[in-house]
CSV table of C-alpha atoms and ligand atoms in Angstrom, one decimal:
chain,number,residue,atom,x,y,z
A,1,MET,CA,-26.6,-19.8,-12.4
A,2,GLU,CA,-28.7,-16.8,-11.6
A,3,SER,CA,-26.9,-13.6,-10.6
A,4,ILE,CA,-26.0,-13.7,-6.9
A,5,LYS,CA,-26.7,-10.4,-5.1
A,6,VAL,CA,-23.8,-9.6,-2.8
A,7,LEU,CA,-23.7,-7.2,0.2
A,8,SER,CA,-20.1,-6.7,1.1
A,9,LEU,CA,-19.5,-5.5,4.7
A,10,PHE,CA,-16.1,-4.2,5.9
A,11,SER,CA,-15.2,-4.5,2.3
A,12,GLY,CA,-11.6,-3.4,2.2
A,13,ILE,CA,-10.4,-4.2,-1.3
A,14,GLY,CA,-13.0,-6.9,-1.7
A,15,ALA,CA,-11.2,-10.3,-1.6
A,16,PHE,CA,-14.5,-12.1,-1.5
A,17,GLU,CA,-15.7,-10.4,-4.7
A,18,LYS,CA,-12.3,-11.0,-6.4
A,19,ALA,CA,-12.7,-14.7,-5.7
A,20,LEU,CA,-16.2,-14.7,-7.2
A,21,THR,CA,-14.9,-12.9,-10.3
A,22,ASN,CA,-12.0,-15.3,-10.7
A,23,LEU,CA,-14.4,-18.2,-10.5
A,24,ASP,CA,-16.6,-16.6,-13.2
A,25,ILE,CA,-19.6,-16.7,-10.9
A,26,ASN,CA,-22.4,-14.4,-12.0
A,27,TYR,CA,-22.9,-11.8,-9.2
A,28,GLU,CA,-23.9,-8.2,-8.6
A,29,ILE,CA,-22.7,-5.9,-5.7
A,30,VAL,CA,-25.9,-4.4,-4.3
A,31,ASN,CA,-23.9,-2.3,-1.8
A,32,TYR,CA,-20.5,-2.3,-0.1
A,33,CYS,CA,-19.6,-0.9,3.3
A,34,GLU,CA,-16.2,0.6,4.0
A,35,ILE,CA,-15.4,3.5,6.2
A,36,ASP,CA,-11.8,4.1,5.0
A,37,LYS,CA,-11.6,6.5,2.0
A,38,TYR,CA,-8.6,4.9,0.5
A,39,ALA,CA,-10.0,1.4,0.7
A,40,SER,CA,-13.3,2.6,-0.7
A,41,HIS,CA,-11.7,4.2,-3.6
A,42,ALA,CA,-9.6,1.1,-4.3
A,43,TYR,CA,-12.6,-1.1,-4.0
A,44,SER,CA,-14.5,0.9,-6.6
A,45,VAL,CA,-11.6,0.7,-9.0
A,46,ILE,CA,-10.9,-3.0,-8.6
A,47,HIS,CA,-14.6,-4.0,-8.9
A,48,ALA,CA,-15.7,-1.3,-11.3
A,49,VAL,CA,-18.5,0.0,-9.2
A,50,SER,CA,-19.5,3.5,-8.2
A,51,GLU,CA,-18.5,4.7,-4.8
A,52,ASP,CA,-22.1,5.8,-4.4
A,53,LEU,CA,-22.8,2.1,-3.5
A,54,ASN,CA,-20.7,2.5,-0.4
A,55,LEU,CA,-22.8,2.6,2.8
A,56,LYS,CA,-19.7,3.9,4.7
A,57,ASP,CA,-20.0,3.6,8.5
A,58,ILE,CA,-21.8,0.3,9.4
A,59,THR,CA,-23.0,1.8,12.7
A,60,LYS,CA,-25.0,4.5,10.8
A,61,ILE,CA,-26.8,2.3,8.2
A,62,ASP,CA,-30.5,2.4,8.1
A,63,ILE,CA,-31.0,-1.3,8.0
A,64,GLY,CA,-34.7,-1.0,7.0
A,65,CYS,CA,-33.6,0.6,3.7
A,66,LEU,CA,-31.2,-2.1,2.6
A,67,PRO,CA,-32.1,-4.1,-0.5
A,68,TYR,CA,-32.4,-7.9,-0.5
A,69,CYS,CA,-29.2,-9.8,-1.1
A,70,ASP,CA,-28.3,-13.5,-1.4
A,71,LEU,CA,-24.8,-13.3,0.1
A,72,ILE,CA,-23.4,-11.2,2.9
A,73,THR,CA,-19.6,-11.2,3.3
A,74,HIS,CA,-17.8,-9.8,6.3
A,75,GLY,CA,-14.2,-9.9,7.3
A,76,SER,CA,-15.0,-7.8,10.3
A,77,PRO,CA,-12.2,-5.9,12.2
A,78,CYS,CA,-10.0,-8.4,14.0
A,79,GLN,CA,-7.6,-6.1,16.0
A,80,ASP,CA,-9.3,-6.8,19.4
A,81,PHE,CA,-9.3,-10.6,18.9
A,82,SER,CA,-5.8,-10.7,17.5
A,83,VAL,CA,-2.8,-12.0,19.5
A,84,SER,CA,-0.8,-8.9,18.4
A,85,GLY,CA,-3.6,-6.5,19.5
A,86,GLU,CA,-4.7,-5.4,22.9
A,87,ASN,CA,-7.2,-8.2,23.4
A,88,LYS,CA,-10.1,-5.8,24.2
A,89,GLY,CA,-12.4,-8.4,22.7
A,90,GLY,CA,-15.6,-8.1,20.7
A,91,ASP,CA,-18.5,-8.3,23.2
A,92,GLU,CA,-21.7,-6.9,21.8
A,93,GLY,CA,-22.2,-3.3,22.9
A,94,SER,CA,-18.6,-2.9,24.0
A,95,ASN,CA,-17.8,-0.4,21.3
A,96,THR,CA,-14.6,-2.1,20.3
A,97,ARG,CA,-13.8,-2.4,16.6
A,98,SER,CA,-14.2,-6.1,16.7
A,99,SER,CA,-17.6,-5.8,18.2
A,100,LEU,CA,-18.8,-4.5,14.8
A,101,MET,CA,-19.3,-8.1,13.9
A,102,TRP,CA,-22.7,-7.7,15.8
A,103,ASN,CA,-23.8,-5.0,13.4
A,104,THR,CA,-23.5,-7.7,10.6
A,105,VAL,CA,-25.7,-10.0,12.7
A,106,SER,CA,-28.4,-7.3,12.9
A,107,ILE,CA,-28.3,-6.9,9.1
A,108,VAL,CA,-28.5,-10.7,8.6
A,109,LYS,CA,-31.5,-10.7,10.9
A,110,HIS,CA,-33.3,-8.2,8.7
A,111,ILE,CA,-32.2,-9.4,5.3
A,112,ARG,CA,-32.0,-13.2,5.8
A,113,PRO,CA,-29.7,-13.8,2.9
A,114,ARG,CA,-29.0,-17.4,1.7
A,115,TYR,CA,-25.4,-17.3,2.7
A,116,VAL,CA,-23.2,-15.3,5.2
A,117,VAL,CA,-19.5,-15.7,5.1
A,118,TRP,CA,-17.4,-14.4,8.0
A,119,GLU,CA,-13.6,-14.3,8.1
A,120,ASN,CA,-11.5,-13.5,11.1
A,121,VAL,CA,-8.3,-14.3,13.0
A,122,LYS,CA,-7.9,-17.8,14.5
A,123,ASN,CA,-7.5,-16.3,17.9
A,124,VAL,CA,-11.3,-15.8,18.1
A,125,LEU,CA,-11.4,-19.5,19.0
A,126,SER,CA,-9.1,-18.9,22.1
A,127,LYS,CA,-10.4,-19.2,25.6
A,128,THR,CA,-10.6,-15.4,25.9
A,129,HIS,CA,-12.7,-14.9,22.9
A,130,GLU,CA,-14.5,-18.1,22.2
A,131,HIS,CA,-17.7,-16.9,24.0
A,132,ASN,CA,-18.1,-14.4,21.1
A,133,PHE,CA,-17.5,-17.0,18.5
A,134,ASP,CA,-20.0,-19.4,20.2
A,135,LYS,CA,-22.6,-16.6,20.5
A,136,TYR,CA,-22.2,-15.7,16.8
A,137,ILE,CA,-22.8,-19.3,15.8
A,138,ASN,CA,-25.8,-19.7,18.2
A,139,THR,CA,-27.4,-16.5,17.2
A,140,LEU,CA,-27.2,-17.5,13.5
A,141,ARG,CA,-28.5,-20.9,14.3
A,142,LYS,CA,-31.5,-19.4,16.0
A,143,LEU,CA,-32.0,-17.2,13.0
A,144,GLY,CA,-32.3,-20.4,10.9
A,145,TYR,CA,-28.8,-20.9,9.6
A,146,ASN,CA,-26.7,-24.1,9.5
A,147,ASN,CA,-23.1,-23.0,10.3
A,148,TYR,CA,-19.9,-24.5,9.1
A,149,TYR,CA,-16.4,-23.4,10.0
A,150,LYS,CA,-12.8,-24.2,9.3
A,151,VAL,CA,-9.4,-22.7,10.0
A,152,LEU,CA,-7.5,-22.5,6.7
A,153,ASN,CA,-3.9,-21.5,5.9
A,154,ALA,CA,-3.0,-19.7,2.7
A,155,LYS,CA,0.1,-21.9,2.3
A,156,ASP,CA,-2.3,-24.8,1.7
A,157,PHE,CA,-3.7,-23.0,-1.3
A,158,ASN,CA,-0.4,-22.6,-3.1
A,159,ILE,CA,0.5,-19.1,-1.7
A,160,PRO,CA,3.9,-18.8,-0.1
A,161,GLN,CA,2.5,-17.1,3.0
A,162,ASN,CA,1.7,-18.6,6.4
A,163,ARG,CA,-1.7,-17.0,7.1
A,164,GLU,CA,-4.2,-18.9,9.2
A,165,ARG,CA,-7.7,-17.6,9.4
A,166,ILE,CA,-11.1,-18.8,10.5
A,167,PHE,CA,-13.9,-19.0,8.0
A,168,VAL,CA,-17.5,-19.3,9.1
A,169,VAL,CA,-20.1,-20.0,6.5
A,170,SER,CA,-23.7,-19.8,7.4
A,171,VAL,CA,-26.3,-21.3,5.0
A,172,ARG,CA,-30.0,-20.5,5.5
A,173,ASN,CA,-31.6,-23.9,6.3
A,174,ASP,CA,-34.0,-23.9,3.3
A,175,VAL,CA,-31.0,-23.8,0.9
A,176,LYS,CA,-30.0,-27.3,-0.2
A,177,ILE,CA,-26.3,-28.1,0.3
A,178,SER,CA,-24.2,-31.2,0.6
A,179,ASP,CA,-23.4,-32.0,4.3
A,180,THR,CA,-19.8,-32.5,3.4
A,181,TRP,CA,-19.2,-29.4,1.3
A,182,ILE,CA,-16.7,-27.9,3.9
A,183,GLU,CA,-14.7,-31.1,4.0
A,184,ASP,CA,-14.7,-31.1,0.3
A,185,ILE,CA,-12.9,-27.8,0.0
A,186,ASN,CA,-9.9,-28.5,-2.2
A,187,THR,CA,-6.4,-27.5,-0.9
A,188,LYS,CA,-3.5,-27.1,-3.3
A,189,GLU,CA,0.0,-28.3,-2.9
A,190,LEU,CA,2.5,-25.6,-2.3
A,191,SER,CA,4.5,-25.5,-5.5
A,192,MET,CA,5.7,-21.8,-5.2
A,193,CYS,CA,8.1,-20.1,-2.9
A,194,LEU,CA,8.8,-16.4,-2.4
A,195,LYS,CA,11.3,-16.4,-5.2
A,196,ASP,CA,8.5,-17.0,-7.6
A,197,ILE,CA,6.6,-13.9,-6.6
A,198,ILE,CA,9.3,-11.3,-5.8
A,199,GLU,CA,10.4,-8.6,-8.2
A,200,PRO,CA,13.7,-9.0,-10.1
A,201,ILE,CA,16.6,-7.3,-8.2
A,202,GLU,CA,16.9,-4.5,-10.8
A,203,MET,CA,13.2,-3.5,-10.2
A,204,VAL,CA,13.6,-3.0,-6.4
A,205,PRO,CA,14.2,0.7,-5.3
A,206,GLU,CA,16.8,1.3,-2.6
A,207,LYS,CA,14.2,2.4,-0.1
A,208,TYR,CA,13.1,-1.2,0.5
A,209,TYR,CA,16.5,-2.3,1.7
A,210,LEU,CA,17.5,-2.3,5.4
A,211,SER,CA,20.3,0.1,6.3
A,212,GLU,CA,23.8,-1.2,6.2
A,213,SER,CA,24.2,-1.1,9.9
A,214,VAL,CA,21.1,-3.2,10.7
A,215,THR,CA,22.0,-5.6,7.8
A,216,SER,CA,25.5,-6.1,9.0
A,217,LYS,CA,24.3,-7.2,12.4
A,218,LEU,CA,21.9,-9.6,10.7
A,219,ILE,CA,24.6,-10.8,8.4
A,220,TYR,CA,26.7,-11.6,11.4
A,221,ARG,CA,23.9,-13.8,12.6
A,222,GLN,CA,23.4,-15.5,9.3
A,223,ASN,CA,23.6,-19.2,9.3
A,224,THR,CA,23.4,-21.9,6.6
A,225,THR,CA,19.8,-22.7,7.3
A,226,ALA,CA,18.9,-19.4,5.5
A,227,LYS,CA,19.6,-21.1,2.2
A,228,SER,CA,17.4,-24.0,2.9
A,229,GLY,CA,14.3,-21.9,3.3
A,230,ILE,CA,14.2,-21.7,7.1
A,231,THR,CA,13.5,-18.5,9.0
A,232,ILE,CA,16.6,-16.7,10.3
A,233,VAL,CA,15.8,-15.4,13.8
A,234,GLY,CA,17.7,-12.3,14.9
A,235,ASP,CA,18.6,-11.5,18.5
A,236,LEU,CA,15.3,-10.7,20.1
A,237,ASN,CA,16.9,-8.9,23.0
A,238,ASN,CA,18.4,-6.3,20.8
A,239,SER,CA,15.8,-3.6,20.4
A,240,GLU,CA,17.3,-2.4,17.2
A,241,LEU,CA,16.7,-5.8,15.7
A,242,LYS,CA,13.2,-6.3,17.2
A,243,MET,CA,11.5,-5.0,14.1
A,244,ASN,CA,13.6,-7.2,11.9
A,245,LYS,CA,13.4,-10.4,13.9
A,246,ARG,CA,12.2,-12.6,11.2
A,247,ILE,CA,13.9,-12.6,7.8
A,248,PHE,CA,12.8,-15.2,5.3
A,249,SER,CA,14.7,-17.0,2.7
A,250,THR,CA,13.3,-16.6,-0.8
A,251,LEU,CA,13.3,-20.3,-1.1
A,252,GLY,CA,10.6,-20.6,1.5
A,253,ILE,CA,7.4,-18.8,2.6
A,254,CYS,CA,6.9,-15.7,4.7
A,255,SER,CA,4.9,-14.9,7.8
A,256,THR,CA,1.4,-13.4,7.9
A,257,ILE,CA,1.3,-10.1,6.0
A,258,LEU,CA,0.0,-7.5,8.5
A,259,THR,CA,-1.0,-3.9,7.9
A,260,THR,CA,2.4,-2.4,8.7
A,261,ASN,CA,6.0,-3.8,9.0
A,262,PRO,CA,6.0,-6.1,6.0
A,263,PRO,CA,8.0,-9.4,6.2
A,264,LYS,CA,11.7,-9.1,5.3
A,265,ILE,CA,13.5,-11.3,2.9
A,266,TYR,CA,17.1,-12.2,2.3
A,267,ILE,CA,18.4,-11.7,-1.2
A,268,GLU,CA,21.6,-13.0,-2.5
A,269,THR,CA,23.6,-10.4,-4.3
A,270,PRO,CA,26.9,-10.2,-6.2
A,271,THR,CA,28.2,-7.7,-3.6
A,272,ASP,CA,31.0,-8.1,-1.0
A,273,THR,CA,28.7,-9.3,1.7
A,274,GLY,CA,26.9,-11.8,-0.5
A,275,TYR,CA,23.4,-10.7,0.5
A,276,LYS,CA,21.1,-7.9,1.3
A,277,ILE,CA,17.9,-7.8,3.4
A,278,ARG,CA,14.8,-5.9,2.3
A,279,LYS,CA,11.2,-5.4,3.1
A,280,LEU,CA,8.7,-7.0,0.7
A,281,MET,CA,7.4,-4.4,-1.6
A,282,PRO,CA,3.7,-3.5,-1.5
A,283,VAL,CA,3.1,-5.1,-4.9
A,284,GLU,CA,4.6,-8.3,-3.6
A,285,CYS,CA,2.3,-8.2,-0.6
A,286,TRP,CA,-0.7,-7.8,-3.0
A,287,ARG,CA,0.5,-10.9,-4.9
A,288,LEU,CA,0.8,-12.8,-1.7
A,289,MET,CA,-2.9,-12.0,-1.0
A,290,GLY,CA,-3.9,-13.3,-4.4
A,291,PHE,CA,-4.5,-10.0,-6.1
A,292,SER,CA,-3.2,-9.3,-9.6
A,293,ASP,CA,-0.5,-6.8,-10.6
A,294,LYS,CA,-3.2,-5.1,-12.7
A,295,ASP,CA,-5.3,-4.5,-9.6
A,296,TYR,CA,-2.3,-3.2,-7.7
A,297,TRP,CA,-1.1,-0.7,-10.4
A,298,ARG,CA,-4.6,0.6,-11.1
A,299,VAL,CA,-5.2,1.2,-7.5
A,300,LYS,CA,-1.8,2.8,-6.9
A,301,GLU,CA,-2.1,5.1,-9.8
A,302,THR,CA,-5.6,6.3,-8.9
A,303,LEU,CA,-4.7,6.8,-5.2
A,304,GLU,CA,-1.7,8.9,-6.3
A,305,LYS,CA,-3.9,11.0,-8.5
A,306,THR,CA,-6.8,11.4,-6.2
A,307,PHE,CA,-5.1,11.8,-2.8
A,308,TYR,CA,-1.4,12.5,-3.3
A,309,LYS,CA,-1.1,15.1,-6.0
A,310,GLY,CA,0.4,12.5,-8.3
A,311,LYS,CA,3.2,11.7,-5.9
A,312,ASP,CA,4.5,8.3,-5.1
A,313,ARG,CA,3.4,8.2,-1.4
A,314,THR,CA,1.0,5.3,-1.4
A,315,ASP,CA,3.1,2.6,0.2
A,316,SER,CA,1.6,2.7,3.7
A,317,GLN,CA,-2.0,2.6,2.3
A,318,MET,CA,-1.1,-0.2,-0.1
A,319,TYR,CA,0.5,-2.3,2.7
A,320,LYS,CA,-2.5,-1.7,4.9
A,321,MET,CA,-5.0,-2.8,2.3
A,322,ALA,CA,-3.0,-6.0,1.6
A,323,GLY,CA,-2.6,-6.8,5.3
A,324,ASN,CA,-6.3,-6.2,6.0
A,325,SER,CA,-7.4,-8.4,3.2
A,326,ILE,CA,-8.0,-12.1,2.7
A,327,VAL,CA,-6.1,-14.5,0.5
A,328,VAL,CA,-8.2,-14.7,-2.6
A,329,ASN,CA,-7.2,-18.2,-3.5
A,330,VAL,CA,-8.5,-19.5,-0.2
A,331,LEU,CA,-11.9,-17.9,-0.9
A,332,GLU,CA,-12.0,-19.3,-4.4
A,333,SER,CA,-11.7,-22.8,-3.0
A,334,ILE,CA,-14.5,-22.1,-0.4
A,335,PHE,CA,-16.8,-20.6,-3.0
A,336,LYS,CA,-16.1,-23.3,-5.5
A,337,SER,CA,-17.2,-26.0,-3.0
A,338,LEU,CA,-20.1,-23.9,-1.7
A,339,LEU,CA,-21.6,-22.5,-4.9
A,340,ILE,CA,-20.2,-24.4,-7.9
A,341,ASP,CA,-19.7,-28.0,-6.9
A,342,GLN,CA,-23.3,-28.1,-5.5
A,343,ASP,CA,-24.8,-27.9,-9.0
B,401,SAM,C1,-10.1,-6.7,8.2
B,401,SAM,S1,-10.6,-5.5,7.1
B,401,SAM,C2,-11.5,-6.4,5.9
B,401,SAM,C3,-10.9,-6.4,4.6
B,401,SAM,C4,-11.7,-7.1,3.5
B,401,SAM,N1,-12.1,-8.4,3.9
B,401,SAM,C5,-10.8,-7.3,2.2
B,401,SAM,O1,-11.0,-8.2,1.5
B,401,SAM,O2,-10.0,-6.4,1.9
B,401,SAM,C6,-11.8,-4.6,8.0
B,401,SAM,C7,-12.3,-3.3,7.3
B,401,SAM,O3,-13.4,-2.8,8.0
B,401,SAM,C8,-13.4,-1.4,7.8
B,401,SAM,N2,-14.2,-0.8,8.9
B,401,SAM,C9,-13.8,-0.5,10.2
B,401,SAM,N3,-14.8,0.1,10.9
B,401,SAM,C10,-15.8,0.2,10.0
B,401,SAM,C11,-17.1,0.7,10.1
B,401,SAM,N4,-17.6,1.3,11.3
B,401,SAM,N5,-17.9,0.7,9.0
B,401,SAM,C12,-17.5,0.2,7.9
B,401,SAM,N6,-16.2,-0.3,7.7
B,401,SAM,C13,-15.4,-0.3,8.7
B,401,SAM,C14,-11.9,-1.1,7.9
B,401,SAM,O4,-11.6,0.2,7.3
B,401,SAM,C15,-11.3,-2.2,7.1
B,401,SAM,O5,-11.0,-1.9,5.8
């Protein structure tokens, strides 16, 4: 296969690129585009490219100067479409963060790559936001693309995380592709649970555990379902517990990893109480996004050196990068069906 030229927009830590690498697909990053300095640095480390390739703010790109590419990827900002956000929406020209998806469309219009892949929250299909989704599809259709979309959940790709996202793949209509490629995307049975990805107890620093007072309230609410992999729901009316309302058994899966407030898990311990509750560690969140420990540690070390005078203060950035990303395993299945199984 000839090398695929990739333009990565809203790159984050580059889940699309990671999936291409894992599949051994021959590709070249012509440019990436990421406004956040920590994510840009992480991207350059993970994908071994110079930060000089970063176009930075998408609104300031001189589109006329962009080189040709075959594939544009964009997991555009989703906050304004998200159920947990303020629902400001993504109307073109509205200046919301989610409206940056239209900057991609202008770039597609100019470059006319073979493929465009867009990822976003499922809520973009809701009554409030579907007009933007429809407009995106219609605009790409008018530009000469066939559009395919599907909502996929990470747990159907053997990752113990419940994370549903919409994936829209647009294929330029002169590119030959099987009509059923999207139905042919292979899911994988879930054979893992949180227990398989979490750190051994002796490797978990104290700072990830909830305080004794919060834990004791949750312990009080513990019920036997916890052991069978079912979510324990705390008392939602108690404001102290609001942040900790969902605690997951390590025999099950966790909720969607967001940019802050990582999911909590219940760990059995040989102590008096019998268990402790803790936040997932950043490295565990990266694993649940399909990134390797090597990626995690290399990024953490270089962020510490570059931005934190060598101090261990990277947690909030590492959580944010994981929460903003896309589960690599899902993208692998998409690219396999789109790019490899066509041959
Ligand atoms: C949902 S995340 C996408 C993450 C990415 N798909 C990944 O695999 O990690 C959106 C990204 O867009 C970036 N972003 C927001 N506004 C931007 C802008 N004006 N120009 C370029 N990037 C921007 C954010 O910093 C964030 O990293």
